[in-house]
Amino acid sequence: MNRESVLSAYARLAPVYDFAFGRSLESGRRLAVSLANRIPGRVLELGVGTGISLQGYRSDHEVTGIDLSEKMLEKARTRVFDLKLSHVKELLVMDASDLAFPDNSFDIVVAMYVMTVVAHPERVLREMERVCASGGRVLIVNHFAKENGLRGRVERHLTPFCSLLGWRTDLRLEKILARTSLSLMGVEEVGFFGLFTLLQLGKERSQ
């Protein structure tokens, strides 16, 4: 998986993304945004895409969205303009594994359906941790592989479809949690057959 293939895939998906993945991935987005809305402050959404989640954030949030794909961000900017989403401050082309923000810039950092489409998910998590402020929250919605049970069987059947979309199917939750000093505050399965997991992580307040 590399930058060029991701950009090519999402340039093709941009016109149809909301139709193809709006409803099917809605439950995870809705839950993540509802958790974010419990906390006031500055929000960073990685992989904001077409901005499908932006109108869900509370109006007193200050939301920044980043995405690698300019084509997806064009859709997001149109959405922000049409819906008059004044709480959305910036939509920027940026690599999630190399964020151009200072340390401790955001109170809430959200990545929904991002970790399986990046080359180095552990780098993305480190960047999320870095830019999250002391006492802040990191929210991740993603598919994590399981070997056994009903979910494992469903995942194996879906592997060819996921591969066509450029999604990795081998990312394990244990690998993610081993690469961060964030505290695990909650784990919840969401979506069809619980194929996706919402992680709620916290950054300890500095002394």
PDB file of C-alpha atoms in Angstrom:
ATOM      1  CA  MET A   1       0.000   0.000   0.000  1.00  0.00           C
ATOM      2  CA  ASN A   2       1.523   3.348  -1.031  1.00  0.00           C
ATOM      3  CA  ARG A   3       0.553   6.994  -1.360  1.00  0.00           C
ATOM      4  CA  GLU A   4      -0.052   6.841  -5.105  1.00  0.00           C
ATOM      5  CA  SER A   5      -2.364   3.837  -4.949  1.00  0.00           C
ATOM      6  CA  VAL A   6      -4.371   5.390  -2.092  1.00  0.00           C
ATOM      7  CA  LEU A   7      -4.730   8.685  -3.975  1.00  0.00           C
ATOM      8  CA  SER A   8      -5.774   6.871  -7.129  1.00  0.00           C
ATOM      9  CA  ALA A   9      -8.348   4.760  -5.281  1.00  0.00           C
ATOM     10  CA  TYR A  10      -9.948   7.711  -3.512  1.00  0.00           C
ATOM     11  CA  ALA A  11      -9.975   9.896  -6.591  1.00  0.00           C
ATOM     12  CA  ARG A  12     -12.169   7.201  -8.137  1.00  0.00           C
ATOM     13  CA  LEU A  13     -14.277   6.795  -5.002  1.00  0.00           C
ATOM     14  CA  ALA A  14     -14.863  10.500  -4.290  1.00  0.00           C
ATOM     15  CA  PRO A  15     -17.956  10.898  -6.532  1.00  0.00           C
ATOM     16  CA  VAL A  16     -19.677   7.819  -5.095  1.00  0.00           C
ATOM     17  CA  TYR A  17     -18.224   7.521  -1.589  1.00  0.00           C
ATOM     18  CA  ASP A  18     -21.258   8.827   0.298  1.00  0.00           C
ATOM     19  CA  PHE A  19     -23.608   6.551  -1.629  1.00  0.00           C
ATOM     20  CA  ALA A  20     -21.368   3.478  -1.308  1.00  0.00           C
ATOM     21  CA  PHE A  21     -20.255   3.847   2.301  1.00  0.00           C
ATOM     22  CA  GLY A  22     -22.533   6.405   3.930  1.00  0.00           C
ATOM     23  CA  ARG A  23     -25.129   4.071   5.380  1.00  0.00           C
ATOM     24  CA  SER A  24     -22.929   0.969   5.716  1.00  0.00           C
ATOM     25  CA  LEU A  25     -20.384   2.726   7.967  1.00  0.00           C
ATOM     26  CA  GLU A  26     -22.807   5.091   9.678  1.00  0.00           C
ATOM     27  CA  SER A  27     -23.059   3.334  13.043  1.00  0.00           C
ATOM     28  CA  GLY A  28     -19.354   3.673  13.798  1.00  0.00           C
ATOM     29  CA  ARG A  29     -19.255   7.295  12.709  1.00  0.00           C
ATOM     30  CA  ARG A  30     -22.321   8.161  14.748  1.00  0.00           C
ATOM     31  CA  LEU A  31     -20.946   6.554  17.904  1.00  0.00           C
ATOM     32  CA  ALA A  32     -17.514   8.174  17.569  1.00  0.00           C
ATOM     33  CA  VAL A  33     -19.003  11.623  17.016  1.00  0.00           C
ATOM     34  CA  SER A  34     -21.378  11.179  19.961  1.00  0.00           C
ATOM     35  CA  LEU A  35     -18.387  10.419  22.206  1.00  0.00           C
ATOM     36  CA  ALA A  36     -16.510  13.411  20.823  1.00  0.00           C
ATOM     37  CA  ASN A  37     -19.515  15.596  21.568  1.00  0.00           C
ATOM     38  CA  ARG A  38     -19.201  14.875  25.284  1.00  0.00           C
ATOM     39  CA  ILE A  39     -16.020  16.937  25.363  1.00  0.00           C
ATOM     40  CA  PRO A  40     -15.759  20.624  24.435  1.00  0.00           C
ATOM     41  CA  GLY A  41     -12.814  21.991  22.522  1.00  0.00           C
ATOM     42  CA  ARG A  42     -10.710  21.482  19.438  1.00  0.00           C
ATOM     43  CA  VAL A  43     -11.326  18.449  17.231  1.00  0.00           C
ATOM     44  CA  LEU A  44      -9.034  16.924  14.626  1.00  0.00           C
ATOM     45  CA  GLU A  45     -10.550  14.355  12.279  1.00  0.00           C
ATOM     46  CA  LEU A  46      -8.039  12.312  10.303  1.00  0.00           C
ATOM     47  CA  GLY A  47      -9.222  10.966   6.964  1.00  0.00           C
ATOM     48  CA  VAL A  48     -12.178  13.337   6.936  1.00  0.00           C
ATOM     49  CA  GLY A  49     -12.893  12.374   3.322  1.00  0.00           C
ATOM     50  CA  THR A  50     -16.065  13.922   1.912  1.00  0.00           C
ATOM     51  CA  GLY A  51     -16.887  15.394   5.322  1.00  0.00           C
ATOM     52  CA  ILE A  52     -19.813  13.049   5.889  1.00  0.00           C
ATOM     53  CA  SER A  53     -19.401  13.272   9.686  1.00  0.00           C
ATOM     54  CA  LEU A  54     -18.822  17.022   9.985  1.00  0.00           C
ATOM     55  CA  GLN A  55     -22.403  18.132  10.549  1.00  0.00           C
ATOM     56  CA  GLY A  56     -22.672  15.770  13.522  1.00  0.00           C
ATOM     57  CA  TYR A  57     -20.189  17.615  15.704  1.00  0.00           C
ATOM     58  CA  ARG A  58     -21.537  20.072  18.269  1.00  0.00           C
ATOM     59  CA  SER A  59     -21.641  23.651  17.079  1.00  0.00           C
ATOM     60  CA  ASP A  60     -19.219  24.930  19.726  1.00  0.00           C
ATOM     61  CA  HIS A  61     -16.482  22.567  18.611  1.00  0.00           C
ATOM     62  CA  GLU A  62     -13.625  23.916  16.507  1.00  0.00           C
ATOM     63  CA  VAL A  63     -13.127  21.198  13.893  1.00  0.00           C
ATOM     64  CA  THR A  64     -10.125  20.647  11.632  1.00  0.00           C
ATOM     65  CA  GLY A  65     -10.229  17.879   9.047  1.00  0.00           C
ATOM     66  CA  ILE A  66      -7.323  16.419   7.111  1.00  0.00           C
ATOM     67  CA  ASP A  67      -7.169  13.973   4.234  1.00  0.00           C
ATOM     68  CA  LEU A  68      -4.577  12.788   1.744  1.00  0.00           C
ATOM     69  CA  SER A  69      -7.030  13.141  -1.155  1.00  0.00           C
ATOM     70  CA  GLU A  70      -7.768  16.576  -2.584  1.00  0.00           C
ATOM     71  CA  LYS A  71     -10.663  15.062  -4.542  1.00  0.00           C
ATOM     72  CA  MET A  72     -12.334  13.929  -1.329  1.00  0.00           C
ATOM     73  CA  LEU A  73     -11.711  17.299   0.313  1.00  0.00           C
ATOM     74  CA  GLU A  74     -13.389  19.096  -2.594  1.00  0.00           C
ATOM     75  CA  LYS A  75     -16.569  17.235  -1.649  1.00  0.00           C
ATOM     76  CA  ALA A  76     -16.069  18.115   2.013  1.00  0.00           C
ATOM     77  CA  ARG A  77     -15.619  21.828   1.270  1.00  0.00           C
ATOM     78  CA  THR A  78     -18.808  21.837  -0.797  1.00  0.00           C
ATOM     79  CA  ARG A  79     -20.644  20.184   2.089  1.00  0.00           C
ATOM     80  CA  VAL A  80     -19.338  22.744   4.600  1.00  0.00           C
ATOM     81  CA  PHE A  81     -20.409  25.613   2.335  1.00  0.00           C
ATOM     82  CA  ASP A  82     -23.844  24.204   1.502  1.00  0.00           C
ATOM     83  CA  LEU A  83     -24.688  23.326   5.113  1.00  0.00           C
ATOM     84  CA  LYS A  84     -23.066  26.463   6.574  1.00  0.00           C
ATOM     85  CA  LEU A  85     -20.959  24.460   9.017  1.00  0.00           C
ATOM     86  CA  SER A  86     -19.292  27.374  10.774  1.00  0.00           C
ATOM     87  CA  HIS A  87     -17.685  25.111  13.389  1.00  0.00           C
ATOM     88  CA  VAL A  88     -15.458  23.584  10.688  1.00  0.00           C
ATOM     89  CA  LYS A  89     -12.346  25.764  10.691  1.00  0.00           C
ATOM     90  CA  GLU A  90      -9.988  24.051   8.245  1.00  0.00           C
ATOM     91  CA  LEU A  91      -9.918  21.213   5.718  1.00  0.00           C
ATOM     92  CA  LEU A  92      -6.342  20.437   4.752  1.00  0.00           C
ATOM     93  CA  VAL A  93      -4.460  18.045   2.505  1.00  0.00           C
ATOM     94  CA  MET A  94      -2.128  16.234   4.880  1.00  0.00           C
ATOM     95  CA  ASP A  95      -0.544  12.845   5.548  1.00  0.00           C
ATOM     96  CA  ALA A  96      -1.937  11.354   8.762  1.00  0.00           C
ATOM     97  CA  SER A  97       1.438   9.792   9.538  1.00  0.00           C
ATOM     98  CA  ASP A  98       3.195  13.185   9.436  1.00  0.00           C
ATOM     99  CA  LEU A  99       0.862  15.806  10.885  1.00  0.00           C
ATOM    100  CA  ALA A 100       1.890  19.446  10.495  1.00  0.00           C
ATOM    101  CA  PHE A 101       0.538  20.495  13.892  1.00  0.00           C
ATOM    102  CA  PRO A 102       2.369  21.272  17.138  1.00  0.00           C
ATOM    103  CA  ASP A 103       2.211  18.908  20.076  1.00  0.00           C
ATOM    104  CA  ASN A 104      -0.953  19.061  22.207  1.00  0.00           C
ATOM    105  CA  SER A 105      -2.967  20.958  19.570  1.00  0.00           C
ATOM    106  CA  PHE A 106      -6.347  19.201  19.919  1.00  0.00           C
ATOM    107  CA  ASP A 107      -8.634  18.079  22.719  1.00  0.00           C
ATOM    108  CA  ILE A 108     -10.165  15.293  20.627  1.00  0.00           C
ATOM    109  CA  VAL A 109      -8.486  13.364  17.801  1.00  0.00           C
ATOM    110  CA  VAL A 110     -10.688  11.098  15.690  1.00  0.00           C
ATOM    111  CA  ALA A 111      -9.812   8.540  13.009  1.00  0.00           C
ATOM    112  CA  MET A 112     -12.717   6.641  11.480  1.00  0.00           C
ATOM    113  CA  TYR A 113     -11.971   3.827   9.030  1.00  0.00           C
ATOM    114  CA  VAL A 114      -8.443   5.145   8.514  1.00  0.00           C
ATOM    115  CA  MET A 115      -6.017   2.632  10.030  1.00  0.00           C
ATOM    116  CA  THR A 116      -6.638  -0.054   7.416  1.00  0.00           C
ATOM    117  CA  VAL A 117      -5.935   2.267   4.468  1.00  0.00           C
ATOM    118  CA  VAL A 118      -2.590   3.702   5.602  1.00  0.00           C
ATOM    119  CA  ALA A 119       0.825   2.175   5.054  1.00  0.00           C
ATOM    120  CA  HIS A 120       1.997   2.642   8.642  1.00  0.00           C
ATOM    121  CA  PRO A 121      -0.877   2.621  11.164  1.00  0.00           C
ATOM    122  CA  GLU A 122       1.540   2.680  14.097  1.00  0.00           C
ATOM    123  CA  ARG A 123       2.976   6.001  12.873  1.00  0.00           C
ATOM    124  CA  VAL A 124      -0.520   7.420  12.525  1.00  0.00           C
ATOM    125  CA  LEU A 125      -1.308   6.438  16.109  1.00  0.00           C
ATOM    126  CA  ARG A 126       1.896   8.044  17.377  1.00  0.00           C
ATOM    127  CA  GLU A 127       0.974  11.264  15.582  1.00  0.00           C
ATOM    128  CA  MET A 128      -2.542  11.162  17.030  1.00  0.00           C
ATOM    129  CA  GLU A 129      -1.065  10.779  20.496  1.00  0.00           C
ATOM    130  CA  ARG A 130       1.424  13.603  19.909  1.00  0.00           C
ATOM    131  CA  VAL A 131      -1.125  16.202  18.816  1.00  0.00           C
ATOM    132  CA  CYS A 132      -3.669  15.223  21.470  1.00  0.00           C
ATOM    133  CA  ALA A 133      -3.647  17.579  24.429  1.00  0.00           C
ATOM    134  CA  SER A 134      -3.105  16.487  28.011  1.00  0.00           C
ATOM    135  CA  GLY A 135      -6.386  15.076  29.327  1.00  0.00           C
ATOM    136  CA  GLY A 136      -7.710  14.671  25.781  1.00  0.00           C
ATOM    137  CA  ARG A 137      -9.289  11.751  23.937  1.00  0.00           C
ATOM    138  CA  VAL A 138      -8.326   9.708  20.903  1.00  0.00           C
ATOM    139  CA  LEU A 139     -11.190   7.887  19.165  1.00  0.00           C
ATOM    140  CA  ILE A 140     -10.534   5.205  16.558  1.00  0.00           C
ATOM    141  CA  VAL A 141     -13.118   3.272  14.552  1.00  0.00           C
ATOM    142  CA  ASN A 142     -11.610   0.490  12.514  1.00  0.00           C
ATOM    143  CA  HIS A 143     -11.655  -3.128  11.500  1.00  0.00           C
ATOM    144  CA  PHE A 144      -9.289  -5.323  13.479  1.00  0.00           C
ATOM    145  CA  ALA A 145      -8.660  -8.889  12.374  1.00  0.00           C
ATOM    146  CA  LYS A 146      -9.914 -11.921  14.275  1.00  0.00           C
ATOM    147  CA  GLU A 147      -9.050 -15.511  13.479  1.00  0.00           C
ATOM    148  CA  ASN A 148     -11.885 -17.398  15.132  1.00  0.00           C
ATOM    149  CA  GLY A 149     -15.658 -17.384  15.522  1.00  0.00           C
ATOM    150  CA  LEU A 150     -18.396 -16.024  13.291  1.00  0.00           C
ATOM    151  CA  ARG A 151     -16.626 -12.712  12.792  1.00  0.00           C
ATOM    152  CA  GLY A 152     -13.452 -14.473  11.687  1.00  0.00           C
ATOM    153  CA  ARG A 153     -15.420 -16.462   9.084  1.00  0.00           C
ATOM    154  CA  VAL A 154     -17.186 -13.334   7.807  1.00  0.00           C
ATOM    155  CA  GLU A 155     -13.856 -11.519   7.530  1.00  0.00           C
ATOM    156  CA  ARG A 156     -12.334 -14.309   5.454  1.00  0.00           C
ATOM    157  CA  HIS A 157     -15.270 -14.156   3.035  1.00  0.00           C
ATOM    158  CA  LEU A 158     -14.925 -10.376   2.735  1.00  0.00           C
ATOM    159  CA  THR A 159     -11.139 -10.379   2.223  1.00  0.00           C
ATOM    160  CA  PRO A 160     -11.240 -10.330  -1.626  1.00  0.00           C
ATOM    161  CA  PHE A 161     -13.709  -7.397  -1.593  1.00  0.00           C
ATOM    162  CA  CYS A 162     -11.646  -5.462   0.948  1.00  0.00           C
ATOM    163  CA  SER A 163      -8.457  -6.046  -0.997  1.00  0.00           C
ATOM    164  CA  LEU A 164     -10.016  -4.565  -4.125  1.00  0.00           C
ATOM    165  CA  LEU A 165     -10.763  -1.389  -2.148  1.00  0.00           C
ATOM    166  CA  GLY A 166      -7.208  -1.202  -0.833  1.00  0.00           C
ATOM    167  CA  TRP A 167      -8.145  -2.088   2.756  1.00  0.00           C
ATOM    168  CA  ARG A 168      -5.761  -4.254   4.728  1.00  0.00           C
ATOM    169  CA  THR A 169      -7.379  -7.159   6.563  1.00  0.00           C
ATOM    170  CA  ASP A 170      -4.478  -8.226   8.791  1.00  0.00           C
ATOM    171  CA  LEU A 171      -4.347  -5.353  11.295  1.00  0.00           C
ATOM    172  CA  ARG A 172      -4.712  -6.622  14.853  1.00  0.00           C
ATOM    173  CA  LEU A 173      -5.904  -4.672  17.861  1.00  0.00           C
ATOM    174  CA  GLU A 174      -2.984  -5.916  19.936  1.00  0.00           C
ATOM    175  CA  LYS A 175      -0.525  -4.331  17.498  1.00  0.00           C
ATOM    176  CA  ILE A 176      -2.193  -0.933  17.823  1.00  0.00           C
ATOM    177  CA  LEU A 177      -2.382  -0.986  21.598  1.00  0.00           C
ATOM    178  CA  ALA A 178       1.248  -2.080  21.923  1.00  0.00           C
ATOM    179  CA  ARG A 179       2.438   1.088  20.147  1.00  0.00           C
ATOM    180  CA  THR A 180       0.890   3.726  22.386  1.00  0.00           C
ATOM    181  CA  SER A 181       1.128   5.057  25.926  1.00  0.00           C
ATOM    182  CA  LEU A 182      -2.506   6.211  25.754  1.00  0.00           C
ATOM    183  CA  SER A 183      -4.843   4.624  28.289  1.00  0.00           C
ATOM    184  CA  LEU A 184      -7.544   2.302  26.982  1.00  0.00           C
ATOM    185  CA  MET A 185     -10.875   3.706  28.181  1.00  0.00           C
ATOM    186  CA  GLY A 186     -13.331   1.654  26.162  1.00  0.00           C
ATOM    187  CA  VAL A 187     -13.728  -0.952  23.416  1.00  0.00           C
ATOM    188  CA  GLU A 188     -17.020  -1.450  21.586  1.00  0.00           C
ATOM    189  CA  GLU A 189     -17.883  -3.512  18.528  1.00  0.00           C
ATOM    190  CA  VAL A 190     -20.041  -1.744  15.957  1.00  0.00           C
ATOM    191  CA  GLY A 191     -21.511  -2.346  12.530  1.00  0.00           C
ATOM    192  CA  PHE A 192     -22.516  -5.461  10.625  1.00  0.00           C
ATOM    193  CA  PHE A 193     -21.541  -8.597  12.633  1.00  0.00           C
ATOM    194  CA  GLY A 194     -19.393  -6.337  14.838  1.00  0.00           C
ATOM    195  CA  LEU A 195     -16.844  -6.126  12.029  1.00  0.00           C
ATOM    196  CA  PHE A 196     -15.618  -2.769  13.319  1.00  0.00           C
ATOM    197  CA  THR A 197     -14.336  -1.703  16.709  1.00  0.00           C
ATOM    198  CA  LEU A 198     -14.466   1.673  18.415  1.00  0.00           C
ATOM    199  CA  LEU A 199     -11.496   2.377  20.676  1.00  0.00           C
ATOM    200  CA  GLN A 200     -11.646   5.179  23.188  1.00  0.00           C
ATOM    201  CA  LEU A 201      -8.162   6.167  24.383  1.00  0.00           C
ATOM    202  CA  GLY A 202      -7.173   8.829  26.881  1.00  0.00           C
ATOM    203  CA  LYS A 203      -4.021  10.925  27.304  1.00  0.00           C
ATOM    204  CA  GLU A 204      -3.052  11.441  30.907  1.00  0.00           C
ATOM    205  CA  ARG A 205      -2.937  14.962  32.248  1.00  0.00           C
ATOM    206  CA  SER A 206       0.579  16.264  32.661  1.00  0.00           C
ATOM    207  CA  GLN A 207       1.687  16.927  36.211  1.00  0.00           C
TER     208      GLN A 207
END
